[in-house]
């Protein structure tokens, strides 16, 4: 197994190549280190390599790691239950997984109490997979129109978890439609809504995602190695 530093260097090179290939700037793309199931010591190695933005999909894991890592920011990328918003509202920089008005309203309420404005992404279930969270592409505009009324939320863009595929090219069309959805919704000129973030692409397909306009790629396995889930 290569070490984390080498893994990051390899990914960095691929990000640069994909950006160049599509006429984009490297600095317009954030490499979000997905640290779920990874212990603090290994995460610190990635942080020391400059990856200071970390993604977790469970509230509990953010709470456990929050005090132990300094000078980092946390992104919640997994499904968020309404009753857990209060635990992380003052701890995360962005919530990538907003897929209902009810959840947005709770985030808004807690953000107001904390006197902050929370940046969020709307999660889109692009291929309408049953196993996945997210709003359907058809319902995304109306959800955003409703969230736009909430004063303590800033809608920064869209997020998707693309299907698991053998060949990343199979997801190119999905990423392309995500980009188009963002452009179309911006063209609606909804008050307070101008989206610029596309959070899409993971270890398997981040290069294709970048070529199609991703501004955040969420990478776990390629940085830290295969995840080991604790036995229940
Ligand atoms: C785990 C996870 C990732 C990272 O997946 P890898 O294939 O390990 O890079 C990205 N996004 C979400 C929402 C995840 O849960």
Tab-separated table of C-alpha atoms and ligand atoms in Angstrom:
chain	number	residue	atom	x	y	z
A	1	UNK	CA	0.000	0.000	0.000
A	2	UNK	CA	1.263	3.397	-0.959
A	3	UNK	CA	1.140	6.032	1.690
A	4	UNK	CA	-1.343	8.820	1.992
A	5	UNK	CA	1.084	11.464	0.831
A	6	UNK	CA	1.823	9.565	-2.374
A	7	UNK	CA	-1.875	8.875	-2.946
A	8	UNK	CA	-2.657	12.566	-2.682
A	9	UNK	CA	0.159	13.459	-5.079
A	10	UNK	CA	-1.255	10.977	-7.613
A	11	UNK	CA	-4.776	12.391	-7.279
A	12	UNK	CA	-3.454	15.931	-7.524
A	13	UNK	CA	-1.778	15.086	-10.804
A	14	UNK	CA	-4.994	13.591	-12.171
A	15	UNK	CA	-7.027	16.617	-11.086
A	16	UNK	CA	-4.584	18.930	-12.851
A	17	UNK	CA	-4.697	16.827	-16.017
A	18	UNK	CA	-8.506	16.679	-16.057
A	19	UNK	CA	-8.727	20.430	-15.455
A	20	UNK	CA	-6.275	21.148	-18.224
A	21	UNK	CA	-8.015	18.798	-20.617
A	22	UNK	CA	-11.273	20.680	-20.159
A	23	UNK	CA	-9.803	24.179	-20.134
A	24	UNK	CA	-10.416	24.752	-16.429
A	25	UNK	CA	-8.243	26.071	-13.633
A	26	UNK	CA	-6.970	23.753	-10.922
A	27	UNK	CA	-7.843	26.287	-8.233
A	28	UNK	CA	-11.519	26.179	-9.209
A	29	UNK	CA	-11.719	22.594	-7.989
A	30	UNK	CA	-11.752	21.538	-4.338
A	31	UNK	CA	-10.449	18.119	-3.394
A	32	UNK	CA	-12.620	17.184	-0.422
A	33	UNK	CA	-11.031	14.400	1.622
A	34	UNK	CA	-13.747	11.949	2.626
A	35	UNK	CA	-12.611	10.711	6.020
A	36	UNK	CA	-15.481	8.467	7.086
A	37	UNK	CA	-14.301	5.423	9.097
A	38	UNK	CA	-10.723	6.764	9.022
A	39	UNK	CA	-8.956	7.369	12.333
A	40	UNK	CA	-7.726	10.784	13.372
A	41	UNK	CA	-4.063	9.910	12.942
A	42	UNK	CA	-4.474	9.057	9.268
A	43	UNK	CA	-6.717	12.032	8.647
A	44	UNK	CA	-4.015	14.237	10.166
A	45	UNK	CA	-1.579	12.925	7.542
A	46	UNK	CA	-3.899	14.132	4.794
A	47	UNK	CA	-4.362	17.459	6.572
A	48	UNK	CA	-0.594	17.855	6.747
A	49	UNK	CA	-0.529	17.424	2.969
A	50	UNK	CA	-2.857	20.393	2.682
A	51	UNK	CA	-6.250	18.709	2.575
A	52	UNK	CA	-7.972	20.802	5.220
A	53	UNK	CA	-11.539	20.295	4.021
A	54	UNK	CA	-12.967	17.015	5.242
A	55	UNK	CA	-16.178	15.207	4.336
A	56	UNK	CA	-18.083	12.894	6.652
A	57	UNK	CA	-21.418	11.227	6.086
A	58	UNK	CA	-22.412	10.719	9.724
A	59	UNK	CA	-23.123	13.363	12.339
A	60	UNK	CA	-21.702	11.145	15.064
A	61	UNK	CA	-18.342	10.838	13.321
A	62	UNK	CA	-17.993	14.588	12.927
A	63	UNK	CA	-18.725	15.029	16.630
A	64	UNK	CA	-16.129	12.412	17.579
A	65	UNK	CA	-13.387	13.881	15.421
A	66	UNK	CA	-14.241	17.560	15.708
A	67	UNK	CA	-12.137	18.402	18.777
A	68	UNK	CA	-9.219	16.246	17.703
A	69	UNK	CA	-8.299	17.994	14.465
A	70	UNK	CA	-7.351	21.645	14.267
A	71	UNK	CA	-7.533	24.093	11.393
A	72	UNK	CA	-9.836	21.984	9.295
A	73	UNK	CA	-13.367	22.473	8.053
A	74	UNK	CA	-16.047	19.830	7.923
A	75	UNK	CA	-18.577	19.105	5.221
A	76	UNK	CA	-21.557	16.896	5.907
A	77	UNK	CA	-22.000	14.800	2.758
A	78	UNK	CA	-24.315	12.017	3.941
A	79	UNK	CA	-28.017	11.838	4.686
A	80	UNK	CA	-28.967	14.161	7.531
A	81	UNK	CA	-31.862	13.467	9.858
A	82	UNK	CA	-33.809	16.525	10.927
A	83	UNK	CA	-33.368	15.757	14.624
A	84	UNK	CA	-29.577	15.813	14.285
A	85	UNK	CA	-29.184	19.200	12.660
A	86	UNK	CA	-28.768	20.894	16.031
A	87	UNK	CA	-25.607	18.918	16.828
A	88	UNK	CA	-23.647	20.049	13.803
A	89	UNK	CA	-25.074	23.433	12.873
A	90	UNK	CA	-22.101	25.318	14.352
A	91	UNK	CA	-19.530	22.704	13.332
A	92	UNK	CA	-19.833	22.304	9.586
A	93	UNK	CA	-18.907	24.626	6.759
A	94	UNK	CA	-21.377	23.172	4.285
A	95	UNK	CA	-24.169	20.606	4.159
A	96	UNK	CA	-24.144	18.772	0.803
A	97	UNK	CA	-27.198	16.603	1.331
A	98	UNK	CA	-30.299	18.791	1.562
A	99	UNK	CA	-33.131	17.021	-0.227
A	100	UNK	CA	-36.331	18.208	1.435
A	101	UNK	CA	-37.959	21.452	2.501
A	102	UNK	CA	-38.491	20.021	5.976
A	103	UNK	CA	-34.744	19.491	6.420
A	104	UNK	CA	-33.976	22.937	5.006
A	105	UNK	CA	-36.449	24.523	7.417
A	106	UNK	CA	-34.796	22.848	10.375
A	107	UNK	CA	-31.338	23.946	9.178
A	108	UNK	CA	-32.685	27.475	8.779
A	109	UNK	CA	-34.177	27.473	12.261
A	110	UNK	CA	-30.984	26.216	13.911
A	111	UNK	CA	-28.798	28.547	11.851
A	112	UNK	CA	-30.916	31.476	12.966
A	113	UNK	CA	-30.517	30.466	16.596
A	114	UNK	CA	-26.757	30.182	16.115
A	115	UNK	CA	-26.711	33.519	14.321
A	116	UNK	CA	-25.084	32.121	11.184
A	117	UNK	CA	-25.934	31.610	7.546
A	118	UNK	CA	-25.438	28.000	6.511
A	119	UNK	CA	-24.144	27.136	3.064
A	120	UNK	CA	-25.947	24.172	1.565
A	121	UNK	CA	-26.091	22.093	-1.584
A	122	UNK	CA	-29.219	20.405	-2.837
A	123	UNK	CA	-28.669	16.688	-3.346
A	124	UNK	CA	-30.051	15.415	-6.635
A	125	UNK	CA	-30.727	11.735	-7.272
A	126	UNK	CA	-29.887	12.107	-10.925
A	127	UNK	CA	-30.624	8.545	-12.016
A	128	UNK	CA	-33.525	8.138	-9.572
A	129	UNK	CA	-31.964	5.121	-7.884
A	130	UNK	CA	-34.173	3.690	-5.157
A	131	UNK	CA	-31.263	3.083	-2.826
A	132	UNK	CA	-30.182	6.724	-2.880
A	133	UNK	CA	-31.274	9.900	-1.201
A	134	UNK	CA	-31.769	13.129	-3.091
A	135	UNK	CA	-34.516	14.985	-4.896
A	136	UNK	CA	-35.404	14.025	-8.473
A	137	UNK	CA	-34.080	16.309	-11.232
A	138	UNK	CA	-37.678	17.305	-12.034
A	139	UNK	CA	-38.376	18.441	-8.478
A	140	UNK	CA	-35.090	20.277	-7.933
A	141	UNK	CA	-36.217	23.690	-9.201
A	142	UNK	CA	-39.324	23.840	-7.033
A	143	UNK	CA	-37.406	22.715	-3.938
A	144	UNK	CA	-34.847	25.458	-4.541
A	145	UNK	CA	-37.577	28.036	-5.089
A	146	UNK	CA	-38.964	27.141	-1.659
A	147	UNK	CA	-35.608	27.047	0.141
A	148	UNK	CA	-34.749	30.446	-1.347
A	149	UNK	CA	-37.212	32.060	1.073
A	150	UNK	CA	-35.237	30.883	4.100
A	151	UNK	CA	-33.063	33.755	5.352
A	152	UNK	CA	-30.385	31.766	7.154
A	153	UNK	CA	-29.567	29.417	4.289
A	154	UNK	CA	-27.426	30.143	1.252
A	155	UNK	CA	-27.922	27.706	-1.624
A	156	UNK	CA	-24.474	27.299	-3.150
A	157	UNK	CA	-25.108	24.557	-5.676
A	158	UNK	CA	-25.948	20.930	-6.354
A	159	UNK	CA	-24.534	17.618	-5.225
A	160	UNK	CA	-24.988	14.109	-6.553
A	161	UNK	CA	-23.796	10.624	-5.757
A	162	UNK	CA	-23.512	9.091	-9.211
A	163	UNK	CA	-24.230	5.405	-9.799
A	164	UNK	CA	-21.537	2.881	-9.027
A	165	UNK	CA	-20.152	1.889	-12.415
A	166	UNK	CA	-17.225	-0.136	-13.720
A	167	UNK	CA	-16.246	2.392	-16.328
A	168	UNK	CA	-16.344	6.042	-15.211
A	169	UNK	CA	-17.319	7.068	-18.747
A	170	UNK	CA	-20.740	5.599	-17.974
A	171	UNK	CA	-21.308	8.542	-15.599
A	172	UNK	CA	-20.272	11.287	-18.017
A	173	UNK	CA	-23.813	11.894	-19.177
A	174	UNK	CA	-25.061	12.028	-15.571
A	175	UNK	CA	-22.451	14.692	-14.721
A	176	UNK	CA	-23.269	16.627	-17.873
A	177	UNK	CA	-26.966	16.716	-16.995
A	178	UNK	CA	-26.079	17.903	-13.463
A	179	UNK	CA	-24.170	20.831	-14.934
A	180	UNK	CA	-27.068	21.608	-17.258
A	181	UNK	CA	-29.527	21.469	-14.365
A	182	UNK	CA	-27.434	24.016	-12.482
A	183	UNK	CA	-27.266	26.306	-15.514
A	184	UNK	CA	-31.014	25.975	-16.121
A	185	UNK	CA	-31.884	26.791	-12.509
A	186	UNK	CA	-29.546	29.801	-12.480
A	187	UNK	CA	-31.313	31.004	-15.620
A	188	UNK	CA	-34.577	31.092	-13.676
A	189	UNK	CA	-33.102	34.076	-11.805
A	190	UNK	CA	-34.644	33.169	-8.486
A	191	UNK	CA	-34.073	35.862	-5.839
A	192	UNK	CA	-31.061	35.034	-3.657
A	193	UNK	CA	-30.071	32.048	-5.780
A	194	UNK	CA	-26.940	31.986	-7.829
A	195	UNK	CA	-25.366	28.570	-7.690
A	196	UNK	CA	-21.723	27.943	-8.547
A	197	UNK	CA	-20.858	24.648	-6.851
A	198	UNK	CA	-21.191	21.201	-8.381
A	199	UNK	CA	-20.214	18.526	-5.848
A	200	UNK	CA	-19.827	15.374	-7.928
A	201	UNK	CA	-17.256	12.694	-8.627
A	202	UNK	CA	-15.695	10.197	-6.206
A	203	UNK	CA	-12.622	7.957	-6.286
A	204	UNK	CA	-13.904	6.018	-9.243
A	205	UNK	CA	-14.962	8.862	-11.509
A	206	UNK	CA	-13.625	12.235	-10.308
A	207	UNK	CA	-11.666	12.912	-13.492
A	208	UNK	CA	-14.743	12.574	-15.695
A	209	UNK	CA	-16.688	14.696	-13.189
A	210	UNK	CA	-14.070	17.459	-13.433
A	211	UNK	CA	-14.179	17.352	-17.220
A	212	UNK	CA	-17.935	17.897	-16.958
A	213	UNK	CA	-17.714	20.787	-14.513
A	214	UNK	CA	-17.352	19.476	-10.946
A	215	UNK	CA	-16.089	22.143	-8.538
A	216	UNK	CA	-15.899	19.786	-5.552
A	217	UNK	CA	-14.773	16.173	-5.884
A	218	UNK	CA	-15.323	13.955	-2.838
A	219	UNK	CA	-12.540	11.391	-2.609
A	220	UNK	CA	-12.066	8.809	0.131
A	221	UNK	CA	-10.713	5.447	-1.005
A	222	UNK	CA	-8.075	6.851	-3.337
A	223	UNK	CA	-6.609	8.885	-0.468
A	224	UNK	CA	-6.909	6.575	2.531
A	225	UNK	CA	-7.232	3.140	0.957
A	226	UNK	CA	-10.135	0.756	1.183
A	227	UNK	CA	-12.423	1.455	4.131
A	228	UNK	CA	-12.685	-1.111	6.910
A	229	UNK	CA	-16.057	-1.024	8.615
A	230	UNK	CA	-16.093	-2.154	12.223
A	231	UNK	CA	-17.845	-5.458	12.909
A	232	UNK	CA	-21.243	-4.992	14.474
B	1	LIG	C1	-17.993	7.673	0.908
B	1	LIG	C2	-18.457	8.808	0.085
B	1	LIG	C3	-17.608	9.397	-0.870
B	1	LIG	C4	-16.205	8.892	-1.186
B	1	LIG	O1	-16.239	7.671	-1.824
B	1	LIG	P1	-14.903	6.986	-2.394
B	1	LIG	O2	-15.376	6.076	-3.451
B	1	LIG	O3	-14.277	6.275	-1.247
B	1	LIG	O4	-14.025	8.062	-2.913
B	1	LIG	C5	-18.104	10.496	-1.575
B	1	LIG	N1	-19.342	10.979	-1.344
B	1	LIG	C6	-20.173	10.444	-0.428
B	1	LIG	C7	-21.514	11.038	-0.244
B	1	LIG	C8	-19.759	9.354	0.312
B	1	LIG	O5	-20.595	8.823	1.223
